[in-house]
CSV table of C-alpha atoms in Angstrom, one decimal:
chain,number,residue,atom,x,y,z
A,887,UNK,CA,-6.5,-3.0,19.5
A,888,UNK,CA,-8.2,-6.0,17.7
A,889,UNK,CA,-6.8,-9.2,17.4
A,890,UNK,CA,-7.3,-11.3,14.3
A,891,UNK,CA,-8.4,-14.1,16.2
A,892,UNK,CA,-11.7,-12.7,17.6
A,893,UNK,CA,-13.0,-13.5,13.9
A,894,UNK,CA,-16.0,-16.3,12.9
A,895,UNK,CA,-13.8,-18.4,10.7
A,896,UNK,CA,-14.8,-17.5,6.5
A,897,UNK,CA,-16.4,-20.3,4.6
A,898,UNK,CA,-15.9,-19.2,1.0
A,899,UNK,CA,-18.9,-19.8,-2.2
A,900,UNK,CA,-19.3,-23.7,-2.9
A,901,UNK,CA,-17.9,-23.9,-6.4
A,902,UNK,CA,-19.4,-26.9,-8.8
A,903,UNK,CA,-15.8,-28.0,-9.6
A,904,UNK,CA,-13.8,-29.2,-6.9
A,905,UNK,CA,-11.9,-25.9,-6.0
A,906,UNK,CA,-8.4,-26.1,-5.0
A,907,UNK,CA,-8.6,-23.0,-2.7
A,908,UNK,CA,-12.2,-23.1,-1.1
A,909,UNK,CA,-11.3,-24.6,1.8
A,910,UNK,CA,-12.1,-22.9,4.6
A,911,UNK,CA,-9.6,-20.7,6.1
A,912,UNK,CA,-7.8,-21.6,9.7
A,913,UNK,CA,-8.6,-19.1,12.7
A,914,UNK,CA,-6.0,-17.0,13.1
A,915,UNK,CA,-3.3,-17.0,16.7
A,916,UNK,CA,-3.4,-13.8,18.4
A,917,UNK,CA,-0.4,-11.8,17.4
A,918,UNK,CA,2.3,-12.2,19.8
A,919,UNK,CA,2.6,-8.9,20.6
A,920,UNK,CA,4.6,-9.1,23.7
A,921,UNK,CA,8.0,-10.0,21.3
A,922,UNK,CA,7.3,-6.3,19.3
A,923,UNK,CA,10.1,-3.6,21.3
A,924,UNK,CA,7.8,-0.6,23.2
A,925,UNK,CA,8.1,2.2,20.3
A,926,UNK,CA,6.6,-0.9,17.2
A,927,UNK,CA,4.1,-2.0,20.2
A,928,UNK,CA,3.2,1.5,20.9
A,929,UNK,CA,2.3,3.0,17.3
A,930,UNK,CA,1.2,-0.5,15.9
A,931,UNK,CA,-1.6,-0.4,18.7
A,932,UNK,CA,-2.5,2.8,18.5
A,933,UNK,CA,-3.5,3.1,14.8
A,934,UNK,CA,-4.7,0.0,14.8
A,935,UNK,CA,-7.1,1.3,17.5
A,936,UNK,CA,-7.7,4.9,15.7
A,937,UNK,CA,-8.2,3.0,12.3
A,938,UNK,CA,-10.1,0.4,13.8
A,939,UNK,CA,-7.7,-2.1,11.4
A,940,UNK,CA,-6.1,-5.3,11.9
A,941,UNK,CA,-3.4,-5.0,14.2
A,942,UNK,CA,-1.3,-7.9,11.6
A,943,UNK,CA,-1.8,-5.3,9.1
A,944,UNK,CA,-0.4,-2.4,11.2
A,945,UNK,CA,2.2,-4.8,12.4
A,946,UNK,CA,3.4,-5.6,8.8
A,947,UNK,CA,3.3,-2.1,7.5
A,948,UNK,CA,5.5,-1.3,10.7
A,949,UNK,CA,8.0,-3.7,9.7
A,950,UNK,CA,8.5,-2.8,6.7
A,951,UNK,CA,9.5,0.7,6.9
A,952,UNK,CA,11.7,0.1,9.5
A,953,UNK,CA,13.2,-2.5,8.0
A,954,UNK,CA,14.1,-0.5,5.1
A,955,UNK,CA,14.8,3.0,6.9
A,956,UNK,CA,17.6,0.3,8.2
A,957,UNK,CA,19.2,0.0,4.5
A,958,UNK,CA,20.5,-2.2,2.2
A,959,UNK,CA,24.1,-1.7,3.9
A,960,UNK,CA,23.3,-3.5,6.7
A,961,UNK,CA,23.3,-7.9,6.8
A,962,UNK,CA,22.9,-10.6,9.1
A,963,UNK,CA,25.2,-13.1,8.4
A,964,UNK,CA,24.1,-16.8,8.2
A,965,UNK,CA,27.3,-18.4,7.3
A,966,UNK,CA,30.6,-18.4,4.7
A,967,UNK,CA,29.2,-15.6,2.7
A,968,UNK,CA,25.5,-15.9,2.8
A,969,UNK,CA,24.1,-13.0,4.8
A,970,UNK,CA,20.1,-11.3,4.3
A,971,UNK,CA,19.5,-7.6,5.0
A,972,UNK,CA,16.6,-6.2,6.6
A,973,UNK,CA,13.8,-5.0,4.0
A,974,UNK,CA,11.1,-7.1,4.0
A,975,UNK,CA,8.3,-7.2,1.4
A,976,UNK,CA,4.7,-7.3,3.3
A,977,UNK,CA,2.0,-7.4,1.0
A,978,UNK,CA,-1.6,-7.3,3.0
A,979,UNK,CA,-4.5,-8.9,0.9
A,980,UNK,CA,-7.9,-7.0,2.6
A,981,UNK,CA,-11.7,-7.2,2.4
A,982,UNK,CA,-12.9,-4.1,0.5
A,983,UNK,CA,-13.7,-1.0,3.0
A,984,UNK,CA,-10.9,-2.5,5.5
A,985,UNK,CA,-9.1,1.8,6.0
A,986,UNK,CA,-6.2,0.8,4.2
A,987,UNK,CA,-5.1,4.6,3.9
A,988,UNK,CA,-5.5,4.4,7.3
A,989,UNK,CA,-3.5,2.2,8.0
A,990,UNK,CA,-0.6,3.5,5.5
A,991,UNK,CA,-0.6,7.1,5.7
A,992,UNK,CA,0.6,7.1,9.9
A,993,UNK,CA,3.3,4.4,9.2
A,994,UNK,CA,4.6,6.4,6.0
A,995,UNK,CA,4.5,9.5,7.6
A,996,UNK,CA,8.1,10.1,9.2
A,997,UNK,CA,9.1,8.9,5.9
A,998,UNK,CA,7.5,11.4,3.7
A,999,UNK,CA,8.7,14.0,6.2
A,1000,UNK,CA,12.2,13.2,5.8
A,1001,UNK,CA,12.1,12.4,2.4
A,1002,UNK,CA,10.5,16.3,2.3
A,1003,UNK,CA,13.0,18.0,4.5
A,1004,UNK,CA,16.5,16.2,2.5
A,1005,UNK,CA,15.0,17.2,-0.8
A,1006,UNK,CA,15.6,20.7,0.0
A,1007,UNK,CA,19.3,19.8,0.5
A,1008,UNK,CA,19.9,18.0,-2.2
A,1009,UNK,CA,18.4,20.7,-4.8
A,1010,UNK,CA,21.4,22.5,-3.6
A,1011,UNK,CA,23.4,20.0,-4.9
A,1012,UNK,CA,21.2,18.9,-7.6
A,1013,UNK,CA,22.8,21.0,-10.1
A,1014,UNK,CA,26.1,20.4,-9.4
A,1015,UNK,CA,25.3,16.5,-9.5
A,1016,UNK,CA,23.5,16.8,-13.3
A,1017,UNK,CA,26.6,18.7,-14.9
A,1018,UNK,CA,29.0,16.0,-13.9
A,1019,UNK,CA,26.7,13.3,-14.9
A,1020,UNK,CA,26.8,15.1,-18.3
A,1021,UNK,CA,30.1,15.4,-18.7
A,1022,UNK,CA,30.9,12.1,-17.9
A,1023,UNK,CA,28.1,10.4,-20.4
A,1024,UNK,CA,30.6,12.6,-22.8
A,1025,UNK,CA,33.4,11.2,-21.8
A,1026,UNK,CA,32.3,7.7,-22.1
A,1027,UNK,CA,30.6,8.6,-25.9
A,1028,UNK,CA,34.2,9.9,-27.0
A,1029,UNK,CA,36.1,7.0,-25.9
A,1030,UNK,CA,34.1,4.3,-27.7
A,1031,UNK,CA,34.3,6.5,-30.7
A,1032,UNK,CA,36.3,4.8,-33.5
A,1033,UNK,CA,39.1,7.0,-34.4
A,1034,UNK,CA,39.8,8.5,-30.8
A,1035,UNK,CA,43.8,8.7,-30.2
A,1036,UNK,CA,44.5,6.5,-27.5
A,1037,UNK,CA,46.7,9.9,-26.2
A,1038,UNK,CA,43.2,11.3,-25.7
A,1039,UNK,CA,41.6,8.6,-24.4
A,1040,UNK,CA,43.6,8.7,-21.8
A,1041,UNK,CA,43.3,11.9,-20.8
A,1042,UNK,CA,39.8,11.0,-20.8
A,1043,UNK,CA,39.5,8.4,-18.1
A,1044,UNK,CA,41.8,10.3,-16.1
A,1045,UNK,CA,38.7,12.8,-16.0
A,1046,UNK,CA,36.9,10.5,-16.0
A,1047,UNK,CA,38.3,9.1,-12.4
A,1048,UNK,CA,38.1,12.5,-11.4
A,1049,UNK,CA,34.7,12.9,-11.7
A,1050,UNK,CA,33.2,9.6,-10.5
A,1051,UNK,CA,34.9,10.7,-7.4
A,1052,UNK,CA,33.4,14.4,-6.9
A,1053,UNK,CA,29.8,12.2,-8.0
A,1054,UNK,CA,30.7,9.6,-4.8
A,1055,UNK,CA,30.7,13.1,-2.4
A,1056,UNK,CA,27.5,13.9,-3.6
A,1057,UNK,CA,24.7,12.2,-1.8
A,1058,UNK,CA,21.8,10.7,-4.0
A,1059,UNK,CA,18.3,11.9,-4.8
A,1060,UNK,CA,16.5,10.9,-1.1
A,1061,UNK,CA,13.6,11.1,-3.5
A,1062,UNK,CA,13.3,7.0,-3.2
A,1063,UNK,CA,9.2,6.7,-2.0
A,1064,UNK,CA,6.5,5.8,-4.5
A,1065,UNK,CA,3.3,4.6,-4.3
A,1066,UNK,CA,2.5,3.5,-8.0
A,1067,UNK,CA,5.5,3.2,-10.7
A,1068,UNK,CA,6.5,0.3,-13.3
A,1069,UNK,CA,9.9,-1.5,-13.3
A,1070,UNK,CA,11.6,0.6,-15.8
A,1071,UNK,CA,10.6,3.9,-14.1
A,1072,UNK,CA,11.5,2.0,-10.6
A,1073,UNK,CA,15.3,1.3,-12.5
A,1074,UNK,CA,15.1,5.0,-13.3
A,1075,UNK,CA,14.4,6.1,-10.1
A,1076,UNK,CA,16.6,3.8,-7.8
A,1077,UNK,CA,19.8,5.0,-10.6
A,1078,UNK,CA,19.2,8.6,-8.8
A,1079,UNK,CA,18.7,7.6,-5.5
A,1080,UNK,CA,22.0,5.3,-4.1
A,1081,UNK,CA,20.0,1.7,-5.5
A,1082,UNK,CA,17.3,2.5,-3.2
A,1083,UNK,CA,13.7,2.3,-3.7
A,1084,UNK,CA,10.1,2.2,-1.2
A,1085,UNK,CA,7.2,1.3,-2.7
A,1086,UNK,CA,4.2,2.4,-0.4
A,1087,UNK,CA,0.6,1.9,-1.4
A,1088,UNK,CA,-2.8,1.4,-0.2
A,1089,UNK,CA,-3.9,1.3,-3.7
A,1090,UNK,CA,-1.2,-2.1,-5.2
A,1091,UNK,CA,-4.0,-3.1,-7.5
A,1092,UNK,CA,-1.4,-1.4,-10.7
A,1093,UNK,CA,1.8,-2.6,-9.6
A,1094,UNK,CA,0.7,-6.3,-9.4
A,1095,UNK,CA,-0.7,-5.9,-13.0
A,1096,UNK,CA,2.6,-4.7,-14.0
A,1097,UNK,CA,4.8,-7.3,-12.3
A,1098,UNK,CA,2.7,-10.3,-12.9
A,1099,UNK,CA,3.1,-9.5,-16.8
A,1100,UNK,CA,-0.5,-9.1,-17.9
A,1101,UNK,CA,0.8,-6.0,-20.0
A,1102,UNK,CA,3.7,-8.7,-21.3
A,1103,UNK,CA,2.1,-11.5,-22.6
A,1104,UNK,CA,1.6,-13.1,-19.2
A,1105,UNK,CA,5.9,-12.8,-19.1
A,1106,UNK,CA,6.4,-11.7,-15.2
A,1107,UNK,CA,8.1,-8.2,-14.9
A,1108,UNK,CA,9.9,-9.0,-11.5
A,1109,UNK,CA,13.9,-9.3,-12.5
A,1110,UNK,CA,14.1,-5.4,-10.4
A,1111,UNK,CA,12.2,-7.4,-7.5
A,1112,UNK,CA,14.0,-10.1,-7.9
A,1113,UNK,CA,17.7,-8.3,-7.3
A,1114,UNK,CA,16.3,-5.9,-4.8
A,1115,UNK,CA,14.9,-8.3,-2.5
A,1116,UNK,CA,19.4,-9.6,-1.1
A,1117,UNK,CA,21.1,-7.4,-3.5
A,1118,UNK,CA,24.8,-7.4,-3.7
A,1119,UNK,CA,24.5,-7.7,-7.3
A,1120,UNK,CA,24.3,-5.0,-10.5
A,1121,UNK,CA,20.8,-4.8,-11.7
A,1122,UNK,CA,20.8,-3.7,-15.5
A,1123,UNK,CA,18.1,-3.2,-17.7
A,1124,UNK,CA,18.7,-2.6,-21.1
A,1125,UNK,CA,15.8,0.2,-22.7
A,1126,UNK,CA,15.4,0.3,-27.1
A,1127,UNK,CA,16.7,3.3,-27.9
A,1128,UNK,CA,18.1,5.1,-25.1
A,1129,UNK,CA,21.2,4.2,-22.8
A,1130,UNK,CA,20.9,0.9,-20.3
A,1131,UNK,CA,20.3,1.9,-16.4
A,1132,UNK,CA,22.8,-0.2,-14.3
A,1133,UNK,CA,22.2,-0.5,-10.1
A,1134,UNK,CA,25.2,-1.4,-8.7
A,1135,UNK,CA,23.3,-2.8,-5.5
A,1136,UNK,CA,19.9,-2.1,-5.2
A,1137,UNK,CA,17.7,-2.1,-1.7
A,1138,UNK,CA,14.1,-2.5,-2.3
A,1139,UNK,CA,11.0,-2.4,0.3
A,1140,UNK,CA,7.7,-3.1,-0.2
A,1141,UNK,CA,4.1,-2.6,1.7
A,1142,UNK,CA,1.4,-3.5,-1.2
A,1143,UNK,CA,-1.9,-2.9,0.1
A,1144,UNK,CA,-4.8,-4.9,-2.5
A,1145,UNK,CA,-7.8,-6.8,-2.5
A,1146,UNK,CA,-8.0,-10.4,-2.0
A,1147,UNK,CA,-9.7,-11.1,-5.4
A,1148,UNK,CA,-6.0,-10.3,-6.8
A,1149,UNK,CA,-4.5,-13.2,-4.5
A,1150,UNK,CA,-7.0,-15.6,-6.5
A,1151,UNK,CA,-5.3,-14.2,-9.5
A,1152,UNK,CA,-1.8,-14.9,-8.9
A,1153,UNK,CA,-3.1,-18.4,-8.4
A,1154,UNK,CA,-3.7,-18.4,-12.2
A,1155,UNK,CA,-0.4,-16.8,-13.3
A,1156,UNK,CA,2.2,-19.9,-13.4
A,1157,UNK,CA,4.8,-18.5,-14.5
A,1158,UNK,CA,5.0,-15.6,-12.4
A,1159,UNK,CA,4.2,-17.6,-9.6
A,1160,UNK,CA,7.4,-20.2,-10.2
A,1161,UNK,CA,9.6,-17.4,-10.9
A,1162,UNK,CA,11.0,-17.3,-6.8
A,1163,UNK,CA,9.0,-13.7,-6.3
A,1164,UNK,CA,6.2,-15.5,-3.9
A,1165,UNK,CA,9.1,-17.1,-1.4
A,1166,UNK,CA,10.1,-13.9,-0.8
A,1167,UNK,CA,6.4,-11.8,0.0
A,1168,UNK,CA,5.6,-11.9,3.9
A,1169,UNK,CA,1.9,-11.8,3.5
A,1170,UNK,CA,-0.6,-10.6,5.3
A,1171,UNK,CA,-4.7,-11.8,5.1
A,1172,UNK,CA,-6.2,-10.4,8.5
A,1173,UNK,CA,-9.9,-11.4,8.8
A,1174,UNK,CA,-12.7,-8.5,7.7
A,1175,UNK,CA,-13.2,-6.3,10.3
A,1176,UNK,CA,-16.1,-4.3,8.8
A,1177,UNK,CA,-19.7,-5.2,10.1
A,1178,UNK,CA,-18.0,-7.9,12.5
A,1179,UNK,CA,-19.2,-8.3,16.2
A,1180,UNK,CA,-17.5,-9.4,19.4
A,1181,UNK,CA,-18.8,-12.1,21.7
A,1182,UNK,CA,-21.0,-9.8,23.5
A,1183,UNK,CA,-22.6,-8.9,20.3
A,1184,UNK,CA,-20.9,-5.2,20.3
A,1185,UNK,CA,-19.2,-3.9,16.8
A,1186,UNK,CA,-15.4,-4.8,16.6
A,1187,UNK,CA,-15.5,-1.5,14.8
A,1188,UNK,CA,-16.3,1.2,17.1
A,1189,UNK,CA,-16.2,5.2,16.5
A,1190,UNK,CA,-14.1,6.2,19.1
A,1191,UNK,CA,-13.6,10.4,20.1
A,1192,UNK,CA,-9.4,10.2,19.8
A,1193,UNK,CA,-6.8,12.8,21.0
A,1194,UNK,CA,-4.9,15.0,18.0
A,1195,UNK,CA,-1.5,12.7,17.8
A,1196,UNK,CA,-0.8,8.8,18.5
A,1197,UNK,CA,0.2,7.2,21.4
A,1198,UNK,CA,4.2,6.5,20.4
A,1199,UNK,CA,4.1,8.9,17.4
A,1200,UNK,CA,7.3,10.9,18.5
A,1201,UNK,CA,9.0,8.1,19.2
A,1202,UNK,CA,8.4,6.2,16.0
A,1203,UNK,CA,9.0,9.2,13.4
A,1204,UNK,CA,12.4,9.6,15.8
A,1205,UNK,CA,13.5,5.9,14.6
A,1206,UNK,CA,12.6,6.3,11.5
A,1207,UNK,CA,14.3,9.4,10.4
A,1208,UNK,CA,18.1,8.4,12.8
A,1209,UNK,CA,18.0,5.2,10.8
A,1210,UNK,CA,17.2,7.1,7.3
A,1211,UNK,CA,20.0,9.8,7.9
A,1212,UNK,CA,22.6,6.5,8.7
A,1213,UNK,CA,21.7,4.9,5.9
A,1214,UNK,CA,21.7,7.6,3.4
A,1215,UNK,CA,25.0,8.6,3.7
A,1216,UNK,CA,26.2,5.3,4.2
A,1217,UNK,CA,27.6,3.4,2.0
A,1218,UNK,CA,30.0,1.0,3.2
A,1219,UNK,CA,28.7,-3.0,4.4
A,1220,UNK,CA,28.6,-3.5,7.9
A,1221,UNK,CA,28.0,-7.8,8.9
A,1222,UNK,CA,25.9,-8.2,12.1
A,1223,UNK,CA,26.1,-11.0,13.8
A,1224,UNK,CA,23.9,-14.0,15.6
A,1225,UNK,CA,25.5,-14.6,19.6
A,1226,UNK,CA,25.8,-18.6,19.7
A,1227,UNK,CA,22.9,-19.1,21.3
A,1228,UNK,CA,21.0,-16.7,19.1
A,1229,UNK,CA,23.1,-19.0,16.4
A,1230,UNK,CA,21.6,-22.5,18.1
A,1231,UNK,CA,17.8,-21.2,18.2
A,1232,UNK,CA,17.3,-20.5,14.7
A,1233,UNK,CA,19.4,-23.1,13.5
A,1234,UNK,CA,16.7,-25.3,14.9
A,1235,UNK,CA,13.8,-23.5,13.8
A,1236,UNK,CA,15.1,-23.4,10.0
A,1237,UNK,CA,16.3,-27.2,10.4
A,1238,UNK,CA,12.1,-27.9,11.2
A,1239,UNK,CA,11.1,-25.9,8.3
A,1240,UNK,CA,13.2,-27.8,6.4
A,1241,UNK,CA,12.1,-30.3,7.3
A,1242,UNK,CA,8.3,-29.1,6.5
A,1243,UNK,CA,9.8,-28.7,2.8
A,1244,UNK,CA,10.6,-32.9,2.9
A,1245,UNK,CA,8.1,-35.7,0.7
A,1246,UNK,CA,4.6,-36.2,2.3
A,1247,UNK,CA,5.4,-32.5,4.4
A,1248,UNK,CA,3.2,-29.9,5.2
A,1249,UNK,CA,5.3,-27.4,2.5
A,1250,UNK,CA,6.5,-30.2,0.1
A,1251,UNK,CA,4.3,-29.5,-3.1
A,1252,UNK,CA,4.9,-25.8,-2.0
A,1253,UNK,CA,8.4,-25.0,-2.2
A,1254,UNK,CA,8.6,-22.5,-3.7
A,1255,UNK,CA,6.6,-20.4,-1.7
A,1256,UNK,CA,8.2,-21.4,1.7
A,1257,UNK,CA,11.9,-22.0,1.0
A,1258,UNK,CA,12.9,-18.7,2.2
A,1259,UNK,CA,10.8,-18.8,5.1
A,1260,UNK,CA,13.9,-20.1,7.6
A,1261,UNK,CA,15.4,-15.9,6.5
A,1262,UNK,CA,12.7,-14.2,7.6
A,1263,UNK,CA,13.5,-14.3,12.0
A,1264,UNK,CA,16.9,-13.3,10.4
A,1265,UNK,CA,15.3,-9.9,9.0
A,1266,UNK,CA,12.9,-9.9,11.5
A,1267,UNK,CA,15.9,-9.9,14.6
A,1268,UNK,CA,17.9,-6.9,12.9
A,1269,UNK,CA,14.3,-5.0,12.7
A,1270,UNK,CA,13.4,-5.3,16.3
A,1271,UNK,CA,17.5,-5.0,17.7
A,1272,UNK,CA,17.2,-2.2,16.1
A,1273,UNK,CA,13.9,-0.8,17.4
A,1274,UNK,CA,14.9,-1.5,20.7
A,1275,UNK,CA,17.9,-0.4,20.9
A,1276,UNK,CA,16.1,3.1,20.3
A,1277,UNK,CA,19.1,5.0,19.5
A,1278,UNK,CA,18.6,5.0,15.3
A,1279,UNK,CA,22.1,3.0,15.2
A,1280,UNK,CA,21.9,-0.5,14.2
A,1281,UNK,CA,23.3,-3.1,16.8
A,1282,UNK,CA,26.8,-5.1,15.9
A,1283,UNK,CA,25.1,-7.9,17.6
A,1284,UNK,CA,21.3,-10.1,18.3
A,1285,UNK,CA,20.6,-11.9,21.0
A,1286,UNK,CA,19.0,-14.6,21.8
A,1287,UNK,CA,16.1,-12.9,23.2
A,1288,UNK,CA,15.6,-10.9,19.8
A,1289,UNK,CA,16.1,-14.0,17.9
A,1290,UNK,CA,13.1,-15.9,20.0
A,1291,UNK,CA,10.9,-13.2,19.2
A,1292,UNK,CA,12.0,-12.8,15.7
A,1293,UNK,CA,10.5,-16.5,15.1
A,1294,UNK,CA,7.4,-16.1,17.2
A,1295,UNK,CA,6.4,-12.6,14.7
A,1296,UNK,CA,7.8,-15.2,11.6
A,1297,UNK,CA,5.7,-18.0,12.4
A,1298,UNK,CA,2.6,-15.9,13.2
A,1299,UNK,CA,2.9,-14.6,10.0
A,1300,UNK,CA,3.5,-18.0,8.5
A,1301,UNK,CA,-0.4,-18.7,9.0
A,1302,UNK,CA,-0.9,-15.6,7.1
A,1303,UNK,CA,0.8,-17.6,4.1
A,1304,UNK,CA,-1.1,-20.7,4.4
A,1305,UNK,CA,-4.4,-18.5,4.3
A,1306,UNK,CA,-2.5,-17.1,0.9
A,1307,UNK,CA,-1.8,-20.5,-0.2
A,1308,UNK,CA,-5.5,-21.4,0.1
A,1309,UNK,CA,-6.9,-17.9,-1.9
A,1310,UNK,CA,-4.3,-18.4,-4.4
A,1311,UNK,CA,-5.2,-21.5,-5.2
A,1312,UNK,CA,-2.9,-24.7,-5.1
A,1313,UNK,CA,0.7,-23.2,-4.9
A,1314,UNK,CA,3.3,-25.6,-6.1
A,1315,UNK,CA,0.4,-26.7,-9.1
A,1316,UNK,CA,2.6,-27.8,-11.5
A,1317,UNK,CA,2.3,-25.6,-15.1
A,1318,UNK,CA,1.1,-28.2,-17.3
A,1319,UNK,CA,-1.8,-28.9,-14.4
A,1320,UNK,CA,-2.7,-25.5,-14.3
A,1321,UNK,CA,-2.9,-25.5,-18.2
A,1322,UNK,CA,-4.8,-28.4,-18.9
A,1323,UNK,CA,-7.5,-27.3,-15.8
A,1324,UNK,CA,-8.2,-24.5,-17.7
A,1325,UNK,CA,-8.7,-26.0,-20.7
A,1326,UNK,CA,-11.6,-28.8,-19.0
A,1327,UNK,CA,-13.2,-25.4,-17.4
A,1328,UNK,CA,-13.5,-23.5,-20.3
A,1329,UNK,CA,-15.1,-26.6,-22.3
A,1330,UNK,CA,-17.5,-28.3,-19.9
A,1331,UNK,CA,-19.3,-30.4,-22.1
A,1332,UNK,CA,-16.6,-32.3,-21.6
A,1333,UNK,CA,-16.9,-35.2,-19.0
A,1334,UNK,CA,-14.2,-38.1,-19.7
A,1335,UNK,CA,-10.9,-38.1,-22.4
A,1336,UNK,CA,-7.7,-39.3,-23.4
A,1337,UNK,CA,-4.2,-38.2,-22.4
A,1338,UNK,CA,-4.0,-37.6,-26.0
A,1339,UNK,CA,-6.6,-34.9,-26.7
A,1340,UNK,CA,-5.3,-33.0,-24.1
A,1341,UNK,CA,-2.2,-33.1,-25.4
A,1342,UNK,CA,-3.7,-32.0,-28.7
A,1343,UNK,CA,-5.9,-29.3,-27.4
A,1344,UNK,CA,-3.1,-28.1,-25.5
A,1345,UNK,CA,-0.8,-28.1,-28.2
A,1346,UNK,CA,1.9,-30.2,-26.7
A,1347,UNK,CA,4.2,-32.1,-28.4
A,1348,UNK,CA,5.4,-34.3,-25.7
A,1349,UNK,CA,2.9,-37.0,-24.4
A,1350,UNK,CA,4.7,-36.6,-21.2
A,1351,UNK,CA,4.4,-33.5,-20.6
A,1352,UNK,CA,0.4,-34.2,-20.4
A,1353,UNK,CA,1.0,-37.1,-18.4
A,1354,UNK,CA,2.8,-34.6,-15.4
A,1355,UNK,CA,-0.3,-32.7,-14.9
A,1356,UNK,CA,-2.6,-35.4,-15.5
A,1357,UNK,CA,-1.2,-37.2,-12.7
A,1358,UNK,CA,-0.8,-34.0,-10.8
A,1359,UNK,CA,-4.8,-33.3,-11.3
A,1360,UNK,CA,-5.7,-37.0,-9.7
A,1361,UNK,CA,-3.7,-37.1,-6.7
A,1362,UNK,CA,-5.4,-33.6,-6.1
A,1363,UNK,CA,-8.8,-35.0,-6.9
A,1364,UNK,CA,-9.5,-32.9,-9.5
A,1365,UNK,CA,-9.6,-35.8,-11.8
A,1366,UNK,CA,-10.0,-39.5,-11.2
A,1367,UNK,CA,-8.9,-42.5,-13.5
A,1368,UNK,CA,-11.2,-44.6,-15.3
A,1369,UNK,CA,-11.4,-47.9,-14.4
A,1370,UNK,CA,-9.7,-49.9,-17.4
A,1371,UNK,CA,-11.2,-52.5,-19.9
A,1372,UNK,CA,-10.5,-56.3,-18.8
A,1373,UNK,CA,-7.3,-58.0,-19.6
A,1374,UNK,CA,-7.2,-58.8,-23.3
A,1375,UNK,CA,-7.9,-55.7,-25.2
A,1376,UNK,CA,-5.3,-52.9,-25.4
A,1377,UNK,CA,-6.8,-49.2,-24.3
A,1378,UNK,CA,-5.6,-45.7,-23.1
A,1379,UNK,CA,-6.1,-44.8,-19.9
A,1380,UNK,CA,-9.3,-42.6,-20.1
A,1381,UNK,CA,-9.9,-39.7,-17.0
A,1382,UNK,CA,-13.4,-38.5,-15.6
A,1383,UNK,CA,-13.2,-34.7,-14.8
A,1384,UNK,CA,-14.5,-33.0,-11.3
A,1385,UNK,CA,-15.7,-36.8,-10.2
A,1386,UNK,CA,-17.1,-35.0,-6.5
């Protein structure tokens, strides 16, 4: 097993501008593998060894797959009506040549096999399902048509209800697994799969291009992702000249793998950055292994002769398939509860992170990134408890040992989040600061300026908006205040560009 903390700290090249993401990475601590149930630990160690891949990346993918297999109907109660599900948005950013596909393929193989097996059964009822759906649409058009007799409408409503009851007894499409999609295509697929979709891909660049708004004038296309994280509410997508799509309770699981440079791009798209999606992501940014050596000078990535099959592969596939079988036909929600000791342990973790969001604390300028960190252990605990039971059934309660293990893993991936923050640039940077910095970098001849010049250059009506961005950049050392003239001479404040 390759441990991420065995590698030297990477140090990005120096930039002429003060680079807000240029601080060197901290070394990663050892992964707390003792916190994993045997069924997860065995398959992850085997994949990491055979693929010569970072263990943390393999575990992130495995947790995402199992979390999705549990489905959206099991929820861990927090308090009152607040609860979370097991689905995880795991985004793994790695250097080129880090063998992403060799990580992904064995982890998603059970899902692909399950879909293939159930697709054959589904085709037997697909024709009947399509016929019922066509009749329902036809009735809905007639009911809404002007001039339809009210007695006829009443008969149509009865028939509409009968058809929906028949439809509810026909299982939805099991083809919920995709590796590349668009938000609209994803919504169409989810309307056929009972609201479920798994996006597992080792080429996440195109998907991130789309959801970050590259093809929509910079406007993020992440509404479906936001709604599908916690679920509970319907998601509707309106389409030009076509019928809208409504998904009653969407559930989405993600394991995206992409190269590190995409994190830098994400940091340059403020609207996407502040939409709330980033706070829902469990980041994994492991050290590169290609060409690296250990303390003895031996290559970390060694070619090994292995027997056919992976250790723990059979138990892992059995677990994933069993969970998918239950989730596929489950239509009623089930609440999972923390026992009293688990609640106390989780609340202590929650309160510690809540304090870290306060003024002057670690995440004070990055609340949009860190605000959902306290909920990650609850999602992980549901996954760990289910995997440890090993029966393919989700337990009704979570004990204190499980919540402690979940907190260990969540704390470990928080180190990866810090790396992601640095690669993205300064998270928490207001959009105004992004605009000012971009404006100045395109005009290297500007060495000093006044606020009104920036206001005109950025086409802002309000000087308050300008000052908000300028003060943030001064605080970060990107700009410096130029000393004012002696008293008696009224002058506007000037700013020095990149004083270092």
